[in-house]
Amino acid sequence: RRKAGFGNGTASSENPGRDVLEALSVNNALISELASGINRPQAQWTPAWKTREMPELLFETALPHYNSVQGVTQYLAVCATAAARAGNTASAHEALQIIGKLNEANLNDPFIIGLLVAATGSLNMINATWEVCDAQCGSAADFTNWESVLSSTDYQRATLQAWRTELAAALN
């Protein structure tokens, strides 16, 4: 059998999820670093908006971390799905929790772009959560923990704050 590779349609083992995790393992150090912040309530997941230099016109604000966050949430959704399919419960739920923390951080930015990036991240998170549930990957405690992460996300508050900021910027 040929070694797994993206696009060649063959797998190196009988577990494609494990093959995907192996291919993605080059970024394990990054994922471990992100995971270390899951249980730290004061962990800062994105640059604090109050410390950024704001231009005269708010729509000119450089926000490059949003591009990175979008890529990371897509990557983590793939990791969660692959881990669930490989039966690696801890990795699947860890990836979901990191996405949840990144979404929460983006929602805490008082800008529409943070809200939109969090919405995109949430779509990735929902798709990955579906895959984790479909694979029946996790215990009741794992899903209870995941539910607490989801319940701490307040989209209504974030939406109101983002619109207030946008209106204030428009009036400025």
mmCIF file of C-alpha atoms in Angstrom:
data_model
loop_
_atom_site.group_PDB
_atom_site.id
_atom_site.type_symbol
_atom_site.label_atom_id
_atom_site.label_comp_id
_atom_site.label_asym_id
_atom_site.label_seq_id
_atom_site.Cartn_x
_atom_site.Cartn_y
_atom_site.Cartn_z
ATOM 1 C CA ARG A 1 0.000 0.000 0.000
ATOM 2 C CA ARG A 2 1.142 3.530 -0.730
ATOM 3 C CA LYS A 3 1.701 5.985 2.096
ATOM 4 C CA ALA A 4 -1.238 8.320 2.713
ATOM 5 C CA GLY A 5 -1.109 11.603 0.922
ATOM 6 C CA PHE A 6 -3.624 14.278 0.302
ATOM 7 C CA GLY A 7 -5.343 13.662 -2.976
ATOM 8 C CA ASN A 8 -4.026 10.198 -3.861
ATOM 9 C CA GLY A 9 -7.070 8.397 -2.447
ATOM 10 C CA THR A 10 -5.150 5.739 -0.544
ATOM 11 C CA ALA A 11 -4.722 5.252 3.164
ATOM 12 C CA SER A 12 -1.736 3.785 4.964
ATOM 13 C CA SER A 13 -3.883 2.125 7.612
ATOM 14 C CA GLU A 14 -7.387 0.889 8.153
ATOM 15 C CA ASN A 15 -8.222 4.056 10.125
ATOM 16 C CA PRO A 16 -8.306 7.195 7.942
ATOM 17 C CA GLY A 17 -8.894 9.374 11.006
ATOM 18 C CA ARG A 18 -5.602 8.199 12.449
ATOM 19 C CA ASP A 19 -3.905 8.876 9.100
ATOM 20 C CA VAL A 20 -5.203 12.448 9.083
ATOM 21 C CA LEU A 21 -4.071 12.974 12.681
ATOM 22 C CA GLU A 22 -0.642 11.659 11.769
ATOM 23 C CA ALA A 23 -0.410 14.053 8.821
ATOM 24 C CA LEU A 24 -1.459 16.949 11.066
ATOM 25 C CA SER A 25 0.916 16.000 13.879
ATOM 26 C CA VAL A 26 3.515 18.505 12.634
ATOM 27 C CA ASN A 27 1.473 21.135 14.496
ATOM 28 C CA ASN A 28 1.106 19.223 17.784
ATOM 29 C CA ALA A 29 3.328 21.714 19.620
ATOM 30 C CA LEU A 30 1.057 24.588 18.596
ATOM 31 C CA ILE A 31 -2.062 22.683 19.625
ATOM 32 C CA SER A 32 -0.462 21.799 22.976
ATOM 33 C CA GLU A 33 0.379 25.446 23.554
ATOM 34 C CA LEU A 34 -3.202 26.482 22.793
ATOM 35 C CA ALA A 35 -4.605 23.658 24.915
ATOM 36 C CA SER A 36 -2.586 24.837 27.903
ATOM 37 C CA GLY A 37 -4.828 27.916 28.022
ATOM 38 C CA ILE A 38 -8.127 26.035 28.178
ATOM 39 C CA ASN A 39 -8.216 25.874 31.958
ATOM 40 C CA ARG A 40 -6.625 29.269 32.578
ATOM 41 C CA PRO A 41 -9.502 31.745 33.049
ATOM 42 C CA GLN A 42 -7.273 34.747 32.364
ATOM 43 C CA ALA A 43 -5.676 33.308 29.202
ATOM 44 C CA GLN A 44 -5.618 35.835 26.380
ATOM 45 C CA TRP A 45 -6.620 34.161 23.138
ATOM 46 C CA THR A 46 -6.423 37.163 20.818
ATOM 47 C CA PRO A 47 -4.637 40.514 21.058
ATOM 48 C CA ALA A 48 -6.429 42.799 23.494
ATOM 49 C CA TRP A 49 -8.329 45.374 21.463
ATOM 50 C CA LYS A 50 -7.626 48.075 24.049
ATOM 51 C CA THR A 51 -3.881 47.770 23.419
ATOM 52 C CA ARG A 52 -4.109 48.128 19.642
ATOM 53 C CA GLU A 53 -3.346 51.443 18.060
ATOM 54 C CA MET A 54 -6.570 52.700 16.589
ATOM 55 C CA PRO A 55 -6.477 54.792 13.424
ATOM 56 C CA GLU A 56 -8.533 57.897 12.923
ATOM 57 C CA LEU A 57 -10.975 55.908 10.798
ATOM 58 C CA LEU A 58 -11.881 52.663 12.514
ATOM 59 C CA PHE A 59 -12.507 50.776 9.273
ATOM 60 C CA GLU A 60 -8.783 51.150 8.519
ATOM 61 C CA THR A 61 -7.857 49.126 11.601
ATOM 62 C CA ALA A 62 -5.366 46.375 10.823
ATOM 63 C CA LEU A 63 -6.671 43.172 12.366
ATOM 64 C CA PRO A 64 -4.416 40.419 11.013
ATOM 65 C CA HIS A 65 -5.106 38.059 13.901
ATOM 66 C CA TYR A 66 -8.601 37.455 12.538
ATOM 67 C CA ASN A 67 -7.159 35.752 9.441
ATOM 68 C CA SER A 68 -5.022 33.537 11.650
ATOM 69 C CA VAL A 69 -7.929 32.653 13.906
ATOM 70 C CA GLN A 70 -10.065 31.643 10.922
ATOM 71 C CA GLY A 71 -7.351 29.315 9.678
ATOM 72 C CA VAL A 72 -6.767 27.851 13.132
ATOM 73 C CA THR A 73 -10.472 27.157 13.722
ATOM 74 C CA GLN A 74 -10.725 25.387 10.354
ATOM 75 C CA TYR A 75 -7.631 23.355 11.196
ATOM 76 C CA LEU A 76 -8.963 22.480 14.661
ATOM 77 C CA ALA A 77 -12.303 21.403 13.200
ATOM 78 C CA VAL A 78 -10.452 18.956 10.951
ATOM 79 C CA CYS A 79 -8.418 17.779 13.961
ATOM 80 C CA ALA A 80 -11.571 17.247 16.039
ATOM 81 C CA THR A 81 -13.253 15.310 13.243
ATOM 82 C CA ALA A 82 -10.199 13.147 12.576
ATOM 83 C CA ALA A 83 -9.682 12.510 16.293
ATOM 84 C CA ALA A 84 -13.324 11.495 16.700
ATOM 85 C CA ARG A 85 -13.075 9.112 13.743
ATOM 86 C CA ALA A 86 -9.844 7.690 15.199
ATOM 87 C CA GLY A 87 -11.493 7.215 18.601
ATOM 88 C CA ASN A 88 -9.227 9.775 20.275
ATOM 89 C CA THR A 89 -11.774 11.364 22.603
ATOM 90 C CA ALA A 90 -9.352 13.636 24.473
ATOM 91 C CA SER A 91 -7.964 15.196 21.296
ATOM 92 C CA ALA A 92 -11.408 15.640 19.751
ATOM 93 C CA HIS A 93 -12.800 17.476 22.758
ATOM 94 C CA GLU A 94 -9.601 19.466 23.259
ATOM 95 C CA ALA A 95 -9.806 20.799 19.690
ATOM 96 C CA LEU A 96 -13.462 21.747 20.206
ATOM 97 C CA GLN A 97 -12.643 23.569 23.436
ATOM 98 C CA ILE A 98 -9.867 25.566 21.773
ATOM 99 C CA ILE A 99 -12.275 26.629 19.020
ATOM 100 C CA GLY A 100 -14.751 27.629 21.714
ATOM 101 C CA LYS A 101 -12.139 29.765 23.485
ATOM 102 C CA LEU A 102 -11.097 31.460 20.251
ATOM 103 C CA ASN A 103 -14.736 32.208 19.407
ATOM 104 C CA GLU A 104 -15.320 33.625 22.873
ATOM 105 C CA ALA A 105 -12.253 35.865 22.533
ATOM 106 C CA ASN A 106 -13.434 37.154 19.149
ATOM 107 C CA LEU A 107 -16.870 37.862 20.579
ATOM 108 C CA ASN A 108 -15.237 39.948 23.303
ATOM 109 C CA ASP A 109 -13.811 42.293 20.659
ATOM 110 C CA PRO A 110 -16.317 45.123 20.288
ATOM 111 C CA PHE A 111 -16.123 45.099 16.486
ATOM 112 C CA ILE A 112 -18.384 43.620 13.823
ATOM 113 C CA ILE A 113 -15.411 41.770 12.332
ATOM 114 C CA GLY A 114 -14.873 39.915 15.623
ATOM 115 C CA LEU A 115 -18.508 38.893 15.599
ATOM 116 C CA LEU A 116 -18.270 37.705 11.985
ATOM 117 C CA VAL A 117 -15.055 35.760 12.604
ATOM 118 C CA ALA A 118 -16.651 34.132 15.655
ATOM 119 C CA ALA A 119 -19.708 33.214 13.564
ATOM 120 C CA THR A 120 -17.443 31.546 10.999
ATOM 121 C CA GLY A 121 -15.559 29.784 13.784
ATOM 122 C CA SER A 122 -18.867 28.658 15.223
ATOM 123 C CA LEU A 123 -19.845 27.100 11.922
ATOM 124 C CA ASN A 124 -16.581 25.127 11.956
ATOM 125 C CA MET A 125 -17.225 24.240 15.597
ATOM 126 C CA ILE A 126 -20.796 23.085 14.919
ATOM 127 C CA ASN A 127 -19.694 20.870 12.024
ATOM 128 C CA ALA A 128 -16.916 19.348 14.142
ATOM 129 C CA THR A 129 -19.293 18.893 17.094
ATOM 130 C CA TRP A 130 -21.690 17.039 14.820
ATOM 131 C CA GLU A 131 -18.871 14.717 13.739
ATOM 132 C CA VAL A 132 -17.804 14.115 17.364
ATOM 133 C CA CYS A 133 -21.413 13.318 18.296
ATOM 134 C CA ASP A 134 -21.888 11.121 15.225
ATOM 135 C CA ALA A 135 -18.777 9.140 16.157
ATOM 136 C CA GLN A 136 -20.138 8.846 19.719
ATOM 137 C CA CYS A 137 -16.756 10.071 20.868
ATOM 138 C CA GLY A 138 -16.830 11.012 24.525
ATOM 139 C CA SER A 139 -18.435 10.378 27.840
ATOM 140 C CA ALA A 140 -21.330 12.196 29.468
ATOM 141 C CA ALA A 141 -18.731 14.222 31.409
ATOM 142 C CA ASP A 142 -16.971 15.216 28.160
ATOM 143 C CA PHE A 143 -20.211 16.480 26.664
ATOM 144 C CA THR A 144 -21.254 18.211 29.902
ATOM 145 C CA ASN A 145 -17.920 20.044 29.871
ATOM 146 C CA TRP A 146 -18.428 20.946 26.222
ATOM 147 C CA GLU A 147 -21.940 22.192 27.012
ATOM 148 C CA SER A 148 -20.502 24.546 29.645
ATOM 149 C CA VAL A 149 -18.096 25.995 27.047
ATOM 150 C CA LEU A 150 -20.970 26.545 24.629
ATOM 151 C CA SER A 151 -23.240 28.101 27.249
ATOM 152 C CA SER A 152 -20.609 30.707 28.145
ATOM 153 C CA THR A 153 -20.770 32.126 24.617
ATOM 154 C CA ASP A 154 -23.106 35.117 24.503
ATOM 155 C CA TYR A 155 -23.829 36.052 20.886
ATOM 156 C CA GLN A 156 -26.588 38.485 21.769
ATOM 157 C CA ARG A 157 -24.288 40.548 24.010
ATOM 158 C CA ALA A 158 -21.529 40.461 21.401
ATOM 159 C CA THR A 159 -23.903 41.513 18.629
ATOM 160 C CA LEU A 160 -25.226 44.466 20.600
ATOM 161 C CA GLN A 161 -21.701 45.555 21.552
ATOM 162 C CA ALA A 162 -20.431 45.251 17.981
ATOM 163 C CA TRP A 163 -23.285 47.344 16.605
ATOM 164 C CA ARG A 164 -22.780 49.969 19.305
ATOM 165 C CA THR A 165 -19.106 50.229 18.383
ATOM 166 C CA GLU A 166 -19.882 50.443 14.682
ATOM 167 C CA LEU A 167 -22.463 53.174 15.262
ATOM 168 C CA ALA A 168 -20.058 55.106 17.485
ATOM 169 C CA ALA A 169 -17.328 54.831 14.835
ATOM 170 C CA ALA A 170 -19.711 56.011 12.144
ATOM 171 C CA LEU A 171 -20.700 59.022 14.217
ATOM 172 C CA ASN A 172 -17.108 59.819 15.135
#
